[in-house]
PDB file of C-alpha atoms in Angstrom:
ATOM      1  CA  SER A   1     177.007 170.871 -91.761  1.00  0.00           C
ATOM      2  CA  TRP A   2     177.076 168.661 -94.325  1.00  0.00           C
ATOM      3  CA  ARG A   3     177.568 164.527 -92.945  1.00  0.00           C
ATOM      4  CA  CYS A   4     176.714 161.187 -93.996  1.00  0.00           C
ATOM      5  CA  ALA A   5     174.776 158.986 -91.754  1.00  0.00           C
ATOM      6  CA  GLU A   6     177.332 156.745 -90.653  1.00  0.00           C
ATOM      7  CA  ALA A   7     180.403 158.843 -89.971  1.00  0.00           C
ATOM      8  CA  ALA A   8     181.081 162.011 -87.283  1.00  0.00           C
ATOM      9  CA  PRO A   9     180.343 165.471 -88.058  1.00  0.00           C
ATOM     10  CA  MET A  10     182.436 167.248 -90.506  1.00  0.00           C
ATOM     11  CA  THR A  11     185.341 169.148 -88.859  1.00  0.00           C
ATOM     12  CA  LEU A  12     185.978 173.057 -90.006  1.00  0.00           C
ATOM     13  CA  PRO A  13     189.302 171.447 -91.424  1.00  0.00           C
ATOM     14  CA  GLU A  14     187.539 168.991 -93.540  1.00  0.00           C
ATOM     15  CA  ALA A  15     185.020 171.175 -94.971  1.00  0.00           C
ATOM     16  CA  GLU A  16     187.151 174.257 -95.969  1.00  0.00           C
ATOM     17  CA  VAL A  17     189.091 171.742 -97.585  1.00  0.00           C
ATOM     18  CA  LEU A  18     186.100 170.178 -99.729  1.00  0.00           C
ATOM     19  CA  LEU A  19     184.655 174.106-100.253  1.00  0.00           C
ATOM     20  CA  SER A  20     188.206 174.464-101.817  1.00  0.00           C
ATOM     21  CA  LYS A  21     187.905 171.507-104.006  1.00  0.00           C
ATOM     22  CA  LEU A  22     183.931 172.175-104.963  1.00  0.00           C
ATOM     23  CA  ALA A  23     184.686 176.059-105.706  1.00  0.00           C
ATOM     24  CA  LYS A  24     186.976 175.012-108.553  1.00  0.00           C
ATOM     25  CA  LEU A  25     184.893 172.856-110.569  1.00  0.00           C
ATOM     26  CA  THR A  26     182.772 174.814-113.036  1.00  0.00           C
ATOM     27  CA  THR A  27     179.925 172.240-113.273  1.00  0.00           C
ATOM     28  CA  LEU A  28     176.955 171.036-110.659  1.00  0.00           C
ATOM     29  CA  ARG A  29     177.911 167.486-112.123  1.00  0.00           C
ATOM     30  CA  GLU A  30     181.356 167.631-111.529  1.00  0.00           C
ATOM     31  CA  GLN A  31     180.012 168.780-107.877  1.00  0.00           C
ATOM     32  CA  HIS A  32     177.985 166.332-107.546  1.00  0.00           C
ATOM     33  CA  GLU A  33     180.678 163.619-108.333  1.00  0.00           C
ATOM     34  CA  LEU A  34     182.786 165.280-106.006  1.00  0.00           C
ATOM     35  CA  LEU A  35     180.851 164.871-102.924  1.00  0.00           C
ATOM     36  CA  GLN A  36     179.463 161.285-103.850  1.00  0.00           C
ATOM     37  CA  LEU A  37     183.583 160.346-103.824  1.00  0.00           C
ATOM     38  CA  ALA A  38     183.751 162.676-100.444  1.00  0.00           C
ATOM     39  CA  ASP A  39     180.601 160.887 -98.789  1.00  0.00           C
ATOM     40  CA  GLY A  40     182.080 157.329-100.034  1.00  0.00           C
ATOM     41  CA  GLU A  41     184.916 158.127 -98.424  1.00  0.00           C
ATOM     42  CA  ARG A  42     183.403 159.305 -94.968  1.00  0.00           C
ATOM     43  CA  ARG A  43     181.486 156.038 -94.855  1.00  0.00           C
ATOM     44  CA  ALA A  44     184.627 153.483 -95.669  1.00  0.00           C
ATOM     45  CA  VAL A  45     186.424 155.500 -92.517  1.00  0.00           C
ATOM     46  CA  ALA A  46     183.728 155.484 -90.356  1.00  0.00           C
ATOM     47  CA  ALA A  47     183.362 151.262 -90.907  1.00  0.00           C
ATOM     48  CA  LEU A  48     186.919 150.676 -90.407  1.00  0.00           C
ATOM     49  CA  GLU A  49     186.948 152.651 -87.084  1.00  0.00           C
ATOM     50  CA  VAL A  50     184.006 150.096 -85.961  1.00  0.00           C
ATOM     51  CA  ALA A  51     185.820 147.269 -87.791  1.00  0.00           C
ATOM     52  CA  VAL A  52     189.323 147.736 -85.680  1.00  0.00           C
ATOM     53  CA  ALA A  53     188.239 149.280 -82.364  1.00  0.00           C
ATOM     54  CA  PRO A  54     187.916 145.561 -80.356  1.00  0.00           C
ATOM     55  CA  VAL A  55     191.977 145.220 -81.592  1.00  0.00           C
ATOM     56  CA  MET A  56     192.912 147.948 -80.243  1.00  0.00           C
ATOM     57  CA  MET A  57     195.206 148.020 -76.812  1.00  0.00           C
ATOM     58  CA  MET A  58     193.179 147.775 -73.879  1.00  0.00           C
ATOM     59  CA  PRO A  59     193.274 151.063 -71.494  1.00  0.00           C
ATOM     60  CA  PRO A  60     194.843 148.898 -68.397  1.00  0.00           C
ATOM     61  CA  VAL A  61     198.011 147.851 -70.859  1.00  0.00           C
ATOM     62  CA  LEU A  62     198.098 151.025 -72.124  1.00  0.00           C
ATOM     63  CA  ARG A  63     198.547 152.398 -68.234  1.00  0.00           C
ATOM     64  CA  SER A  64     201.189 149.995 -67.938  1.00  0.00           C
ATOM     65  CA  LEU A  65     203.181 150.825 -71.260  1.00  0.00           C
ATOM     66  CA  LEU A  66     203.187 154.635 -70.303  1.00  0.00           C
ATOM     67  CA  LYS A  67     204.135 153.829 -66.236  1.00  0.00           C
ATOM     68  CA  ALA A  68     207.163 151.746 -67.781  1.00  0.00           C
ATOM     69  CA  ILE A  69     207.780 154.708 -70.132  1.00  0.00           C
ATOM     70  CA  GLN A  70     208.017 156.693 -67.272  1.00  0.00           C
ATOM     71  CA  ARG A  71     210.513 154.904 -64.995  1.00  0.00           C
ATOM     72  CA  HIS A  72     212.820 154.362 -67.429  1.00  0.00           C
ATOM     73  CA  SER A  73     212.856 158.317 -68.108  1.00  0.00           C
ATOM     74  CA  GLY A  74     213.477 158.716 -64.736  1.00  0.00           C
ATOM     75  CA  THR A  75     215.793 156.422 -63.792  1.00  0.00           C
ATOM     76  CA  SER A  76     218.513 156.223 -67.774  1.00  0.00           C
ATOM     77  CA  GLY A  77     216.941 159.056 -70.147  1.00  0.00           C
ATOM     78  CA  PHE A  78     216.498 157.592 -73.323  1.00  0.00           C
ATOM     79  CA  ASP A  79     218.850 156.453 -76.038  1.00  0.00           C
ATOM     80  CA  CYS A  80     217.593 156.227 -78.826  1.00  0.00           C
ATOM     81  CA  GLY A  81     220.180 153.039 -80.009  1.00  0.00           C
ATOM     82  CA  THR A  82     219.239 151.084 -76.951  1.00  0.00           C
ATOM     83  CA  TRP A  83     215.455 151.854 -76.087  1.00  0.00           C
ATOM     84  CA  ALA A  84     213.798 152.065 -79.132  1.00  0.00           C
ATOM     85  CA  PRO A  85     214.279 148.515 -79.384  1.00  0.00           C
ATOM     86  CA  ALA A  86     213.288 148.062 -75.884  1.00  0.00           C
ATOM     87  CA  LEU A  87     209.926 149.704 -76.355  1.00  0.00           C
ATOM     88  CA  ALA A  88     209.473 147.618 -79.760  1.00  0.00           C
ATOM     89  CA  HIS A  89     210.064 144.337 -77.393  1.00  0.00           C
ATOM     90  CA  SER A  90     207.720 145.578 -75.087  1.00  0.00           C
ATOM     91  CA  PHE A  91     204.906 145.853 -77.606  1.00  0.00           C
ATOM     92  CA  ASP A  92     205.949 142.237 -79.484  1.00  0.00           C
ATOM     93  CA  GLU A  93     205.582 140.628 -75.800  1.00  0.00           C
ATOM     94  CA  LEU A  94     202.221 141.477 -76.493  1.00  0.00           C
ATOM     95  CA  GLU A  95     201.501 139.390 -78.998  1.00  0.00           C
ATOM     96  CA  ARG A  96     198.403 139.765 -80.636  1.00  0.00           C
ATOM     97  CA  GLY A  97     197.669 142.935 -78.269  1.00  0.00           C
ATOM     98  CA  CYS A  98     200.028 144.916 -79.382  1.00  0.00           C
ATOM     99  CA  PHE A  99     198.000 146.990 -81.518  1.00  0.00           C
ATOM    100  CA  ILE A 100     197.195 150.970 -80.405  1.00  0.00           C
ATOM    101  CA  SER A 101     195.110 153.506 -81.682  1.00  0.00           C
ATOM    102  CA  ALA A 102     196.367 156.534 -83.138  1.00  0.00           C
ATOM    103  CA  SER A 103     195.012 158.661 -80.204  1.00  0.00           C
ATOM    104  CA  GLN A 104     197.143 156.386 -77.957  1.00  0.00           C
ATOM    105  CA  ALA A 105     200.128 156.661 -80.115  1.00  0.00           C
ATOM    106  CA  ALA A 106     199.907 160.230 -78.973  1.00  0.00           C
ATOM    107  CA  GLU A 107     199.214 159.904 -75.770  1.00  0.00           C
ATOM    108  CA  LEU A 108     202.497 157.519 -75.787  1.00  0.00           C
ATOM    109  CA  MET A 109     204.823 159.534 -77.313  1.00  0.00           C
ATOM    110  CA  ALA A 110     204.068 162.650 -74.897  1.00  0.00           C
ATOM    111  CA  ALA A 111     205.108 160.266 -72.176  1.00  0.00           C
ATOM    112  CA  VAL A 112     208.267 160.502 -73.957  1.00  0.00           C
ATOM    113  CA  LEU A 113     208.605 164.050 -75.272  1.00  0.00           C
ATOM    114  CA  ALA A 114     207.258 165.303 -71.755  1.00  0.00           C
ATOM    115  CA  THR A 115     210.860 163.708 -70.743  1.00  0.00           C
ATOM    116  CA  ASP A 116     213.058 164.375 -73.560  1.00  0.00           C
ATOM    117  CA  PRO A 117     212.007 167.282 -76.252  1.00  0.00           C
ATOM    118  CA  LYS A 118     214.248 166.535 -78.969  1.00  0.00           C
ATOM    119  CA  PRO A 119     213.567 164.882 -82.339  1.00  0.00           C
ATOM    120  CA  LEU A 120     212.962 161.179 -81.594  1.00  0.00           C
ATOM    121  CA  SER A 121     212.218 160.104 -85.065  1.00  0.00           C
ATOM    122  CA  ALA A 122     213.502 156.043 -83.674  1.00  0.00           C
ATOM    123  CA  TYR A 123     210.628 156.144 -81.193  1.00  0.00           C
ATOM    124  CA  TRP A 124     207.839 157.802 -83.598  1.00  0.00           C
ATOM    125  CA  HIS A 125     208.532 154.753 -85.956  1.00  0.00           C
ATOM    126  CA  VAL A 126     208.302 152.199 -82.945  1.00  0.00           C
ATOM    127  CA  VAL A 127     204.994 153.553 -81.929  1.00  0.00           C
ATOM    128  CA  CYS A 128     203.097 154.569 -85.346  1.00  0.00           C
ATOM    129  CA  SER A 129     204.023 151.295 -86.807  1.00  0.00           C
ATOM    130  CA  ARG A 130     201.592 149.304 -84.370  1.00  0.00           C
ATOM    131  CA  VAL A 131     198.667 152.016 -84.979  1.00  0.00           C
ATOM    132  CA  VAL A 132     195.881 150.076 -86.428  1.00  0.00           C
ATOM    133  CA  ASP A 133     193.429 153.140 -87.682  1.00  0.00           C
ATOM    134  CA  LYS A 134     196.026 154.683 -90.134  1.00  0.00           C
ATOM    135  CA  TRP A 135     193.713 156.863 -91.597  1.00  0.00           C
ATOM    136  CA  ASN A 136     193.786 158.557 -88.492  1.00  0.00           C
ATOM    137  CA  LEU A 137     197.785 159.625 -87.998  1.00  0.00           C
ATOM    138  CA  ASN A 138     198.493 163.277 -88.586  1.00  0.00           C
ATOM    139  CA  GLU A 139     202.024 165.437 -88.775  1.00  0.00           C
ATOM    140  CA  ARG A 140     200.458 167.780 -86.354  1.00  0.00           C
ATOM    141  CA  GLU A 141     199.970 165.009 -83.786  1.00  0.00           C
ATOM    142  CA  HIS A 142     202.189 162.264 -85.015  1.00  0.00           C
ATOM    143  CA  SER A 143     205.350 164.262 -86.567  1.00  0.00           C
ATOM    144  CA  GLN A 144     206.639 163.503 -90.273  1.00  0.00           C
ATOM    145  CA  VAL A 145     207.083 159.766 -89.969  1.00  0.00           C
ATOM    146  CA  CYS A 146     203.369 159.366 -89.996  1.00  0.00           C
ATOM    147  CA  CYS A 147     204.116 159.523 -94.135  1.00  0.00           C
ATOM    148  CA  TYR A 148     205.506 155.983 -93.525  1.00  0.00           C
ATOM    149  CA  TYR A 149     202.416 154.600 -91.943  1.00  0.00           C
ATOM    150  CA  GLY A 150     199.412 156.829 -92.010  1.00  0.00           C
ATOM    151  CA  TRP A 151     196.102 156.699 -95.064  1.00  0.00           C
ATOM    152  CA  ASP A 152     194.533 159.040 -96.405  1.00  0.00           C
ATOM    153  CA  ALA A 153     190.879 158.789 -96.911  1.00  0.00           C
ATOM    154  CA  PRO A 154     190.915 157.820-100.929  1.00  0.00           C
ATOM    155  CA  TYR A 155     193.092 154.527 -99.688  1.00  0.00           C
ATOM    156  CA  ALA A 156     190.634 153.693 -96.699  1.00  0.00           C
ATOM    157  CA  LEU A 157     188.696 153.260 -99.221  1.00  0.00           C
ATOM    158  CA  ARG A 158     190.023 151.469-101.702  1.00  0.00           C
ATOM    159  CA  ILE A 159     191.055 149.315 -98.754  1.00  0.00           C
ATOM    160  CA  VAL A 160     186.965 148.429 -98.167  1.00  0.00           C
ATOM    161  CA  GLY A 161     186.242 148.007-102.134  1.00  0.00           C
ATOM    162  CA  ASP A 162     182.889 146.221-102.309  1.00  0.00           C
ATOM    163  CA  THR A 163     182.953 144.624 -99.224  1.00  0.00           C
ATOM    164  CA  PRO A 164     179.625 145.665 -97.430  1.00  0.00           C
ATOM    165  CA  LEU A 165     180.236 148.390 -94.691  1.00  0.00           C
ATOM    166  CA  ASP A 166     178.482 146.630 -91.993  1.00  0.00           C
ATOM    167  CA  ASP A 167     180.980 143.634 -93.045  1.00  0.00           C
ATOM    168  CA  LYS A 168     183.379 144.367 -89.343  1.00  0.00           C
ATOM    169  CA  ILE A 169     185.177 141.202 -89.523  1.00  0.00           C
ATOM    170  CA  THR A 170     186.282 141.479 -93.515  1.00  0.00           C
ATOM    171  CA  LEU A 171     186.898 145.170 -92.957  1.00  0.00           C
ATOM    172  CA  GLN A 172     189.196 144.325 -89.828  1.00  0.00           C
ATOM    173  CA  ASN A 173     190.909 141.187 -91.683  1.00  0.00           C
ATOM    174  CA  LYS A 174     191.565 143.600 -94.727  1.00  0.00           C
ATOM    175  CA  VAL A 175     193.383 146.548 -92.100  1.00  0.00           C
ATOM    176  CA  LEU A 176     195.059 143.598 -90.150  1.00  0.00           C
ATOM    177  CA  SER A 177     196.540 142.613 -93.075  1.00  0.00           C
ATOM    178  CA  HIS A 178     198.754 145.265 -94.128  1.00  0.00           C
ATOM    179  CA  MET A 179     199.762 145.525 -90.653  1.00  0.00           C
ATOM    180  CA  GLY A 180     203.746 145.295 -91.228  1.00  0.00           C
ATOM    181  CA  ARG A 181     203.596 145.992 -94.968  1.00  0.00           C
ATOM    182  CA  ALA A 182     205.924 148.537 -96.313  1.00  0.00           C
ATOM    183  CA  ASP A 183     207.136 149.647 -92.705  1.00  0.00           C
ATOM    184  CA  HIS A 184     210.825 151.509 -92.093  1.00  0.00           C
ATOM    185  CA  THR A 185     211.552 148.149 -90.173  1.00  0.00           C
ATOM    186  CA  THR A 186     215.226 149.253 -89.242  1.00  0.00           C
ATOM    187  CA  TYR A 187     213.878 152.110 -87.356  1.00  0.00           C
ATOM    188  CA  SER A 188     210.362 150.465 -86.382  1.00  0.00           C
ATOM    189  CA  HIS A 189     211.062 147.186 -85.161  1.00  0.00           C
ATOM    190  CA  SER A 190     207.976 145.983 -86.802  1.00  0.00           C
ATOM    191  CA  ARG A 191     208.889 142.313 -88.504  1.00  0.00           C
ATOM    192  CA  LYS A 192     206.725 140.555 -85.712  1.00  0.00           C
ATOM    193  CA  LEU A 193     203.429 142.383 -86.539  1.00  0.00           C
ATOM    194  CA  PRO A 194     202.263 140.280 -89.537  1.00  0.00           C
ATOM    195  CA  ALA A 195     202.971 137.548 -87.399  1.00  0.00           C
ATOM    196  CA  PHE A 196     200.056 139.273 -84.446  1.00  0.00           C
ATOM    197  CA  ALA A 197     197.889 140.593 -87.355  1.00  0.00           C
ATOM    198  CA  ALA A 198     197.689 136.706 -88.889  1.00  0.00           C
ATOM    199  CA  GLN A 199     196.803 134.906 -85.715  1.00  0.00           C
ATOM    200  CA  ILE A 200     194.061 137.495 -85.243  1.00  0.00           C
ATOM    201  CA  ILE A 201     192.584 137.103 -88.947  1.00  0.00           C
ATOM    202  CA  ALA A 202     192.985 133.244 -88.540  1.00  0.00           C
ATOM    203  CA  ASP A 203     190.777 133.263 -85.554  1.00  0.00           C
ATOM    204  CA  ASN A 204     188.331 135.561 -87.260  1.00  0.00           C
ATOM    205  CA  LEU A 205     188.307 133.110 -90.385  1.00  0.00           C
ATOM    206  CA  LYS A 206     188.051 129.673 -87.965  1.00  0.00           C
ATOM    207  CA  ALA A 207     184.817 131.406 -86.583  1.00  0.00           C
ATOM    208  CA  GLY A 208     184.047 131.344 -90.275  1.00  0.00           C
ATOM    209  CA  SER A 209     182.659 134.648 -90.232  1.00  0.00           C
ATOM    210  CA  SER A 210     184.854 136.390 -92.871  1.00  0.00           C
ATOM    211  CA  PRO A 211     186.128 135.096 -96.331  1.00  0.00           C
ATOM    212  CA  MET A 212     189.646 134.967 -97.364  1.00  0.00           C
ATOM    213  CA  ILE A 213     191.767 137.767 -97.379  1.00  0.00           C
ATOM    214  CA  ASN A 214     193.587 138.800-101.062  1.00  0.00           C
TER     215      ASN A 214
END
């Protein structure tokens, strides 16, 4: 039942992992330090969730993308060589509105897999590279491609650094500044992402709500 005040209730798998780590420690001090670290990681992820929510794709736009996928699959099927770049182009046309959540990514890929269940790593690269809540990417829902784009909780904590958890604009800027970095751009076609993210960061900075991002 252990949870931090700002985070969602801990899931059973998360609790099992934490208990397994605790069982390997031999002193109360080590166990306390582990609990403090876990608490910090969960607080960081919870703060980032709130910070990036405003930049995620609006539901009507997501529905339009889903309809486009369904129309395409009903006519010509999916050809990785042509349709993955076309999907990326559809995202790029949205410019700063191209960013999605991990759950939206799973929904988009479900539409593809419903028509063509073959391994579709090219599509996953396109979709996952646009995910802004990278800490929610996982292999079960997003295939092994998530290893290119996902963050674990310790990395999320590093991103937060010493930024106050209630400074949503600075946290949002920090996440956005990583969009498009270290992507497998040959497959993800995500070269324009840093520019789209920079538009949002620039607006945040003009508003005077956030310091410069290193």
